[in-house]
mmCIF file with all atom_site columns, C-alpha atoms in Angstrom:
data_model
loop_
_atom_site.group_PDB
_atom_site.id
_atom_site.type_symbol
_atom_site.label_atom_id
_atom_site.label_alt_id
_atom_site.label_comp_id
_atom_site.label_asym_id
_atom_site.label_entity_id
_atom_site.label_seq_id
_atom_site.pdbx_PDB_ins_code
_atom_site.Cartn_x
_atom_site.Cartn_y
_atom_site.Cartn_z
_atom_site.occupancy
_atom_site.B_iso_or_equiv
_atom_site.pdbx_formal_charge
_atom_site.auth_seq_id
_atom_site.auth_comp_id
_atom_site.auth_asym_id
_atom_site.auth_atom_id
_atom_site.pdbx_PDB_model_num
ATOM 1   C CA . THR A 1 1   ? -19.064 13.667  9.353   1.00 34.00 ? 1   THR A CA 1
ATOM 2   C CA . PRO A 1 2   ? -16.394 11.264  8.085   1.00 37.00 ? 2   PRO A CA 1
ATOM 3   C CA . PRO A 1 3   ? -13.466 12.673  6.137   1.00 44.00 ? 3   PRO A CA 1
ATOM 4   C CA . PRO A 1 4   ? -13.666 12.580  2.320   1.00 49.00 ? 4   PRO A CA 1
ATOM 5   C CA . SER A 1 5   ? -11.378 9.554   2.309   1.00 52.00 ? 5   SER A CA 1
ATOM 6   C CA . GLY A 1 6   ? -14.234 7.501   3.786   1.00 64.00 ? 6   GLY A CA 1
ATOM 7   C CA . GLY A 1 7   ? -13.085 6.741   7.300   1.00 90.00 ? 7   GLY A CA 1
ATOM 8   C CA . THR A 1 8   ? -9.930  6.318   9.292   1.00 96.00 ? 8   THR A CA 1
ATOM 9   C CA . ASN A 1 9   ? -6.718  5.394   7.479   1.00 98.00 ? 9   ASN A CA 1
ATOM 10  C CA . LEU A 1 10  ? -5.767  2.248   9.400   1.00 98.00 ? 10  LEU A CA 1
ATOM 11  C CA . SER A 1 11  ? -2.189  2.458   8.129   1.00 98.00 ? 11  SER A CA 1
ATOM 12  C CA . LEU A 1 12  ? -1.456  5.433   10.383  1.00 97.00 ? 12  LEU A CA 1
ATOM 13  C CA . GLY A 1 13  ? 0.159   3.920   13.454  1.00 89.00 ? 13  GLY A CA 1
ATOM 14  C CA . ALA A 1 14  ? 0.534   0.498   11.838  1.00 98.00 ? 14  ALA A CA 1
ATOM 15  C CA . GLY A 1 15  ? 3.836   -1.115  10.913  1.00 98.00 ? 15  GLY A CA 1
ATOM 16  C CA . ALA A 1 16  ? 5.363   -1.342  7.463   1.00 98.00 ? 16  ALA A CA 1
ATOM 17  C CA . ASP A 1 17  ? 7.966   -3.487  5.766   1.00 98.00 ? 17  ASP A CA 1
ATOM 18  C CA . GLY A 1 18  ? 8.704   -4.834  2.325   1.00 97.00 ? 18  GLY A CA 1
ATOM 19  C CA . SER A 1 19  ? 11.243  -6.042  -0.156  1.00 96.00 ? 19  SER A CA 1
ATOM 20  C CA . SER A 1 20  ? 14.466  -4.137  -0.791  1.00 93.00 ? 20  SER A CA 1
ATOM 21  C CA . LYS A 1 21  ? 14.171  -0.359  -0.779  1.00 96.00 ? 21  LYS A CA 1
ATOM 22  C CA . ALA A 1 22  ? 15.931  2.235   -2.874  1.00 96.00 ? 22  ALA A CA 1
ATOM 23  C CA . SER A 1 23  ? 18.531  4.423   -1.208  1.00 95.00 ? 23  SER A CA 1
ATOM 24  C CA . GLY A 1 24  ? 17.012  7.315   0.676   1.00 94.00 ? 24  GLY A CA 1
ATOM 25  C CA . THR A 1 25  ? 13.533  5.802   0.935   1.00 97.00 ? 25  THR A CA 1
ATOM 26  C CA . SER A 1 26  ? 11.843  4.125   3.880   1.00 97.00 ? 26  SER A CA 1
ATOM 27  C CA . TYR A 1 27  ? 9.032   1.610   4.417   1.00 98.00 ? 27  TYR A CA 1
ATOM 28  C CA . GLY A 1 28  ? 7.534   3.882   7.064   1.00 98.00 ? 28  GLY A CA 1
ATOM 29  C CA . ASN A 1 29  ? 7.123   6.670   4.518   1.00 98.00 ? 29  ASN A CA 1
ATOM 30  C CA . VAL A 1 30  ? 4.005   4.927   3.143   1.00 98.00 ? 30  VAL A CA 1
ATOM 31  C CA . ARG A 1 31  ? 2.122   5.293   6.438   1.00 98.00 ? 31  ARG A CA 1
ATOM 32  C CA . ASP A 1 32  ? 3.172   8.758   7.619   1.00 97.00 ? 32  ASP A CA 1
ATOM 33  C CA . GLY A 1 33  ? 0.315   10.714  6.045   1.00 96.00 ? 33  GLY A CA 1
ATOM 34  C CA . SER A 1 34  ? 2.688   12.687  3.820   1.00 96.00 ? 34  SER A CA 1
ATOM 35  C CA . LEU A 1 35  ? 2.765   12.640  0.027   1.00 96.00 ? 35  LEU A CA 1
ATOM 36  C CA . SER A 1 36  ? 6.239   14.191  0.006   1.00 95.00 ? 36  SER A CA 1
ATOM 37  C CA . SER A 1 37  ? 7.957   11.088  1.424   1.00 96.00 ? 37  SER A CA 1
ATOM 38  C CA . TYR A 1 38  ? 7.827   7.719   -0.280  1.00 98.00 ? 38  TYR A CA 1
ATOM 39  C CA . TRP A 1 39  ? 9.117   4.166   -0.641  1.00 98.00 ? 39  TRP A CA 1
ATOM 40  C CA . SER A 1 40  ? 10.675  2.864   -3.843  1.00 97.00 ? 40  SER A CA 1
ATOM 41  C CA . PRO A 1 41  ? 11.894  -0.663  -4.528  1.00 97.00 ? 41  PRO A CA 1
ATOM 42  C CA . ALA A 1 42  ? 15.564  -1.113  -5.342  1.00 95.00 ? 42  ALA A CA 1
ATOM 43  C CA . GLY A 1 43  ? 14.521  -2.119  -8.865  1.00 94.00 ? 43  GLY A CA 1
ATOM 44  C CA . SER A 1 44  ? 11.430  -1.818  -11.044 1.00 95.00 ? 44  SER A CA 1
ATOM 45  C CA . THR A 1 45  ? 9.411   -4.343  -9.015  1.00 97.00 ? 45  THR A CA 1
ATOM 46  C CA . GLY A 1 46  ? 8.934   -4.962  -5.323  1.00 98.00 ? 46  GLY A CA 1
ATOM 47  C CA . THR A 1 47  ? 6.542   -5.379  -2.430  1.00 98.00 ? 47  THR A CA 1
ATOM 48  C CA . ILE A 1 48  ? 5.459   -2.946  0.287   1.00 98.00 ? 48  ILE A CA 1
ATOM 49  C CA . SER A 1 49  ? 3.393   -4.132  3.242   1.00 98.00 ? 49  SER A CA 1
ATOM 50  C CA . ILE A 1 50  ? 1.274   -2.743  6.069   1.00 98.00 ? 50  ILE A CA 1
ATOM 51  C CA . LYS A 1 51  ? 1.047   -4.868  9.213   1.00 98.00 ? 51  LYS A CA 1
ATOM 52  C CA . TRP A 1 52  ? -0.857  -4.820  12.484  1.00 98.00 ? 52  TRP A CA 1
ATOM 53  C CA . GLY A 1 53  ? -0.354  -6.573  15.796  1.00 97.00 ? 53  GLY A CA 1
ATOM 54  C CA . SER A 1 54  ? -3.710  -8.338  15.471  1.00 96.00 ? 54  SER A CA 1
ATOM 55  C CA . ALA A 1 55  ? -6.148  -9.168  12.678  1.00 97.00 ? 55  ALA A CA 1
ATOM 56  C CA . THR A 1 56  ? -7.662  -5.998  11.237  1.00 97.00 ? 56  THR A CA 1
ATOM 57  C CA . ARG A 1 57  ? -10.686 -5.803  8.936   1.00 98.00 ? 57  ARG A CA 1
ATOM 58  C CA . VAL A 1 58  ? -9.848  -4.107  5.642   1.00 98.00 ? 58  VAL A CA 1
ATOM 59  C CA . SER A 1 59  ? -11.955 -3.685  2.497   1.00 98.00 ? 59  SER A CA 1
ATOM 60  C CA . ARG A 1 60  ? -10.319 -0.783  0.688   1.00 98.00 ? 60  ARG A CA 1
ATOM 61  C CA . VAL A 1 61  ? -6.773  0.291   -0.081  1.00 98.00 ? 61  VAL A CA 1
ATOM 62  C CA . VAL A 1 62  ? -5.639  3.563   -1.619  1.00 98.00 ? 62  VAL A CA 1
ATOM 63  C CA . ILE A 1 63  ? -2.182  3.710   -3.207  1.00 98.00 ? 63  ILE A CA 1
ATOM 64  C CA . ARG A 1 64  ? -0.948  7.268   -3.660  1.00 98.00 ? 64  ARG A CA 1
ATOM 65  C CA . GLU A 1 65  ? 2.093   8.261   -5.710  1.00 97.00 ? 65  GLU A CA 1
ATOM 66  C CA . PRO A 1 66  ? 4.180   11.359  -4.984  1.00 95.00 ? 66  PRO A CA 1
ATOM 67  C CA . SER A 1 67  ? 3.232   14.487  -6.908  1.00 88.00 ? 67  SER A CA 1
ATOM 68  C CA . GLY A 1 68  ? 4.829   14.554  -10.334 1.00 86.00 ? 68  GLY A CA 1
ATOM 69  C CA . THR A 1 69  ? 5.579   10.826  -10.473 1.00 86.00 ? 69  THR A CA 1
ATOM 70  C CA . GLN A 1 70  ? 2.092   9.485   -11.197 1.00 91.00 ? 70  GLN A CA 1
ATOM 71  C CA . GLY A 1 71  ? 1.854   6.693   -13.704 1.00 93.00 ? 71  GLY A CA 1
ATOM 72  C CA . SER A 1 72  ? 5.012   4.781   -12.888 1.00 95.00 ? 72  SER A CA 1
ATOM 73  C CA . ILE A 1 73  ? 3.228   1.852   -11.208 1.00 97.00 ? 73  ILE A CA 1
ATOM 74  C CA . GLY A 1 74  ? 2.260   -0.817  -13.719 1.00 97.00 ? 74  GLY A CA 1
ATOM 75  C CA . SER A 1 75  ? 0.640   -4.144  -12.889 1.00 98.00 ? 75  SER A CA 1
ATOM 76  C CA . TRP A 1 76  ? 0.195   -5.121  -9.247  1.00 98.00 ? 76  TRP A CA 1
ATOM 77  C CA . GLN A 1 77  ? -1.386  -7.634  -6.909  1.00 98.00 ? 77  GLN A CA 1
ATOM 78  C CA . LEU A 1 78  ? -2.838  -6.958  -3.474  1.00 98.00 ? 78  LEU A CA 1
ATOM 79  C CA . ILE A 1 79  ? -2.114  -10.006 -1.321  1.00 98.00 ? 79  ILE A CA 1
ATOM 80  C CA . ASN A 1 80  ? -3.301  -11.220 2.080   1.00 98.00 ? 80  ASN A CA 1
ATOM 81  C CA . ASN A 1 81  ? 0.072   -12.085 3.613   1.00 98.00 ? 81  ASN A CA 1
ATOM 82  C CA . ASP A 1 82  ? -1.605  -14.334 6.205   1.00 98.00 ? 82  ASP A CA 1
ATOM 83  C CA . ASN A 1 83  ? -2.682  -16.940 3.639   1.00 98.00 ? 83  ASN A CA 1
ATOM 84  C CA . GLY A 1 84  ? -1.271  -15.798 0.289   1.00 98.00 ? 84  GLY A CA 1
ATOM 85  C CA . ALA A 1 85  ? -4.692  -15.066 -1.214  1.00 98.00 ? 85  ALA A CA 1
ATOM 86  C CA . VAL A 1 86  ? -4.812  -12.437 -3.957  1.00 98.00 ? 86  VAL A CA 1
ATOM 87  C CA . LEU A 1 87  ? -7.402  -9.862  -2.856  1.00 98.00 ? 87  LEU A CA 1
ATOM 88  C CA . ALA A 1 88  ? -7.253  -7.788  -6.038  1.00 98.00 ? 88  ALA A CA 1
ATOM 89  C CA . ALA A 1 89  ? -5.106  -7.243  -9.118  1.00 98.00 ? 89  ALA A CA 1
ATOM 90  C CA . GLY A 1 90  ? -4.832  -4.467  -11.660 1.00 98.00 ? 90  GLY A CA 1
ATOM 91  C CA . SER A 1 91  ? -2.558  -1.700  -12.873 1.00 97.00 ? 91  SER A CA 1
ATOM 92  C CA . GLY A 1 92  ? -1.817  1.837   -11.794 1.00 97.00 ? 92  GLY A CA 1
ATOM 93  C CA . ALA A 1 93  ? -2.267  3.510   -8.441  1.00 97.00 ? 93  ALA A CA 1
ATOM 94  C CA . GLY A 1 94  ? -5.544  4.613   -6.903  1.00 97.00 ? 94  GLY A CA 1
ATOM 95  C CA . SER A 1 95  ? -8.407  3.157   -4.903  1.00 98.00 ? 95  SER A CA 1
ATOM 96  C CA . ILE A 1 96  ? -8.772  -0.624  -4.663  1.00 98.00 ? 96  ILE A CA 1
ATOM 97  C CA . THR A 1 97  ? -11.859 -2.238  -3.139  1.00 97.00 ? 97  THR A CA 1
ATOM 98  C CA . PHE A 1 98  ? -12.345 -5.897  -2.260  1.00 98.00 ? 98  PHE A CA 1
ATOM 99  C CA . SER A 1 99  ? -14.420 -8.106  0.039   1.00 97.00 ? 99  SER A CA 1
ATOM 100 C CA . THR A 1 100 ? -13.865 -7.241  3.695   1.00 97.00 ? 100 THR A CA 1
ATOM 101 C CA . THR A 1 101 ? -11.013 -9.388  4.961   1.00 98.00 ? 101 THR A CA 1
ATOM 102 C CA . ALA A 1 102 ? -9.531  -9.718  8.449   1.00 98.00 ? 102 ALA A CA 1
ATOM 103 C CA . LEU A 1 103 ? -5.741  -9.896  8.169   1.00 98.00 ? 103 LEU A CA 1
ATOM 104 C CA . SER A 1 104 ? -2.653  -8.919  10.086  1.00 98.00 ? 104 SER A CA 1
ATOM 105 C CA . LYS A 1 105 ? -0.503  -8.031  7.066   1.00 98.00 ? 105 LYS A CA 1
ATOM 106 C CA . ILE A 1 106 ? -1.355  -6.887  3.558   1.00 98.00 ? 106 ILE A CA 1
ATOM 107 C CA . ASN A 1 107 ? 1.090   -6.747  0.656   1.00 98.00 ? 107 ASN A CA 1
ATOM 108 C CA . PHE A 1 108 ? 1.049   -4.459  -2.375  1.00 98.00 ? 108 PHE A CA 1
ATOM 109 C CA . LYS A 1 109 ? 3.198   -6.302  -4.909  1.00 98.00 ? 109 LYS A CA 1
ATOM 110 C CA . ILE A 1 110 ? 4.366   -4.294  -7.921  1.00 98.00 ? 110 ILE A CA 1
ATOM 111 C CA . ASN A 1 111 ? 4.951   -6.702  -10.810 1.00 98.00 ? 111 ASN A CA 1
ATOM 112 C CA . SER A 1 112 ? 5.855   -4.143  -13.481 1.00 97.00 ? 112 SER A CA 1
ATOM 113 C CA . SER A 1 113 ? 6.546   -0.438  -13.753 1.00 97.00 ? 113 SER A CA 1
ATOM 114 C CA . SER A 1 114 ? 7.853   2.250   -16.027 1.00 93.00 ? 114 SER A CA 1
ATOM 115 C CA . GLY A 1 115 ? 10.997  3.596   -14.432 1.00 86.00 ? 115 GLY A CA 1
ATOM 116 C CA . THR A 1 116 ? 11.184  3.367   -10.665 1.00 91.00 ? 116 THR A CA 1
ATOM 117 C CA . PRO A 1 117 ? 7.777   3.120   -9.010  1.00 96.00 ? 117 PRO A CA 1
ATOM 118 C CA . ARG A 1 118 ? 7.177   5.279   -5.949  1.00 97.00 ? 118 ARG A CA 1
ATOM 119 C CA . VAL A 1 119 ? 4.525   4.763   -3.282  1.00 98.00 ? 119 VAL A CA 1
ATOM 120 C CA . ALA A 1 120 ? 3.902   7.842   -1.127  1.00 98.00 ? 120 ALA A CA 1
ATOM 121 C CA . GLU A 1 121 ? 1.008   6.406   0.871   1.00 98.00 ? 121 GLU A CA 1
ATOM 122 C CA . PHE A 1 122 ? -0.384  2.889   1.305   1.00 98.00 ? 122 PHE A CA 1
ATOM 123 C CA . GLU A 1 123 ? -3.709  3.721   2.944   1.00 98.00 ? 123 GLU A CA 1
ATOM 124 C CA . THR A 1 124 ? -6.012  1.041   4.347   1.00 98.00 ? 124 THR A CA 1
ATOM 125 C CA . TYR A 1 125 ? -9.669  1.413   5.286   1.00 98.00 ? 125 TYR A CA 1
ATOM 126 C CA . ALA A 1 126 ? -12.318 -0.788  6.878   1.00 96.00 ? 126 ALA A CA 1
ATOM 127 C CA . SER A 1 127 ? -14.906 0.398   4.346   1.00 80.00 ? 127 SER A CA 1
#
């Protein structure tokens, strides 16, 4: 039976990069399977990305915040880095679904936040 998350987290083993990061945080923290490590932008906005060596089919993203810091992420856009298309937009962390898209890099762009936003996990799923 598949795990409750609904399949394999494609971010595990993928690459990660992004805009500037706050001291003591790392891009790789968003794909290590741990909610105790995280990435924060150097300011109140920023972009974190998951990337693969070849096009990967993705239709769902789950953004998880570290325990005790929920609610800091404001408005965001989920962007296909390959062509700049906005796959989804909204506010707050959680599960984001969109039409299945094959891409080699996906960006979670935080456009506003309260305080310093923190992303513990940037999970990606095929369904």
